[in-house]
Amino acid sequence: MSALADFLSMDGYAVYVWVSYGLSLLGSAGLVILAVNRRRAASARLARLEAQEAALKPGAVLNADEDAA
């Protein structure tokens, strides 16, 4: 058990090392979450734009809701 405690204390540098690991992990997780959210938003925007484009094509059948607008 002493070897594990020695490893975790890292000769007095544990605070710096573990905080650095934690901040790196937090930053990496934040970037992944940000990328996933932006991808979802871009996909939703693309779907809306494709729907608008399909509605504007000649001969396209409009829904009843679109006729009222």
XYZ file of C-alpha atoms in Angstrom, residues 7-68:
62
model
C 2.883 6.933 -6.527
C -0.165 9.109 -5.802
C 1.887 11.675 -3.854
C 4.490 11.845 -6.647
C 7.248 13.126 -4.369
C 5.326 16.270 -3.444
C 4.276 17.207 -6.970
C 0.919 15.411 -6.836
C -1.142 18.591 -6.606
C 0.350 19.991 -9.798
C 0.233 16.696 -11.685
C -3.322 15.681 -10.772
C -4.712 19.176 -11.297
C -3.040 19.247 -14.713
C -4.542 15.881 -15.607
C -7.961 17.010 -14.383
C -7.914 20.278 -16.316
C -6.719 18.524 -19.458
C -9.492 15.955 -19.170
C -12.068 18.673 -18.490
C -10.908 20.710 -21.483
C -10.912 17.698 -23.785
C -14.395 16.673 -22.652
C -15.608 20.236 -23.195
C -14.262 20.270 -26.736
C -15.951 16.953 -27.527
C -19.278 18.203 -26.146
C -18.943 21.449 -28.088
C -18.175 19.594 -31.325
C -21.144 17.232 -30.873
C -23.524 20.127 -30.185
C -22.292 22.081 -33.200
C -22.631 19.020 -35.421
C -26.227 18.521 -34.273
C -27.026 22.177 -34.906
C -25.435 22.027 -38.362
C -27.382 18.870 -39.232
C -30.637 20.463 -38.112
C -29.896 23.611 -40.127
C -29.035 21.545 -43.187
C -32.311 19.634 -42.887
C -34.251 22.929 -42.670
C -32.436 24.341 -45.698
C -33.037 21.189 -47.721
C -36.730 21.297 -46.829
C -36.939 24.940 -47.912
C -35.139 24.176 -51.154
C -37.455 21.251 -51.890
C -40.473 23.498 -51.278
C -39.184 26.122 -53.719
C -38.597 23.734 -56.623
C -41.049 24.068 -59.522
C -43.794 21.477 -59.396
C -43.250 20.768 -55.708
C -46.341 19.832 -53.759
C -46.933 22.235 -50.878
C -48.450 21.105 -47.597
C -51.699 22.667 -46.422
C -49.784 24.524 -43.710
C -47.474 26.087 -46.291
C -50.438 27.215 -48.447
C -51.865 29.164 -45.510
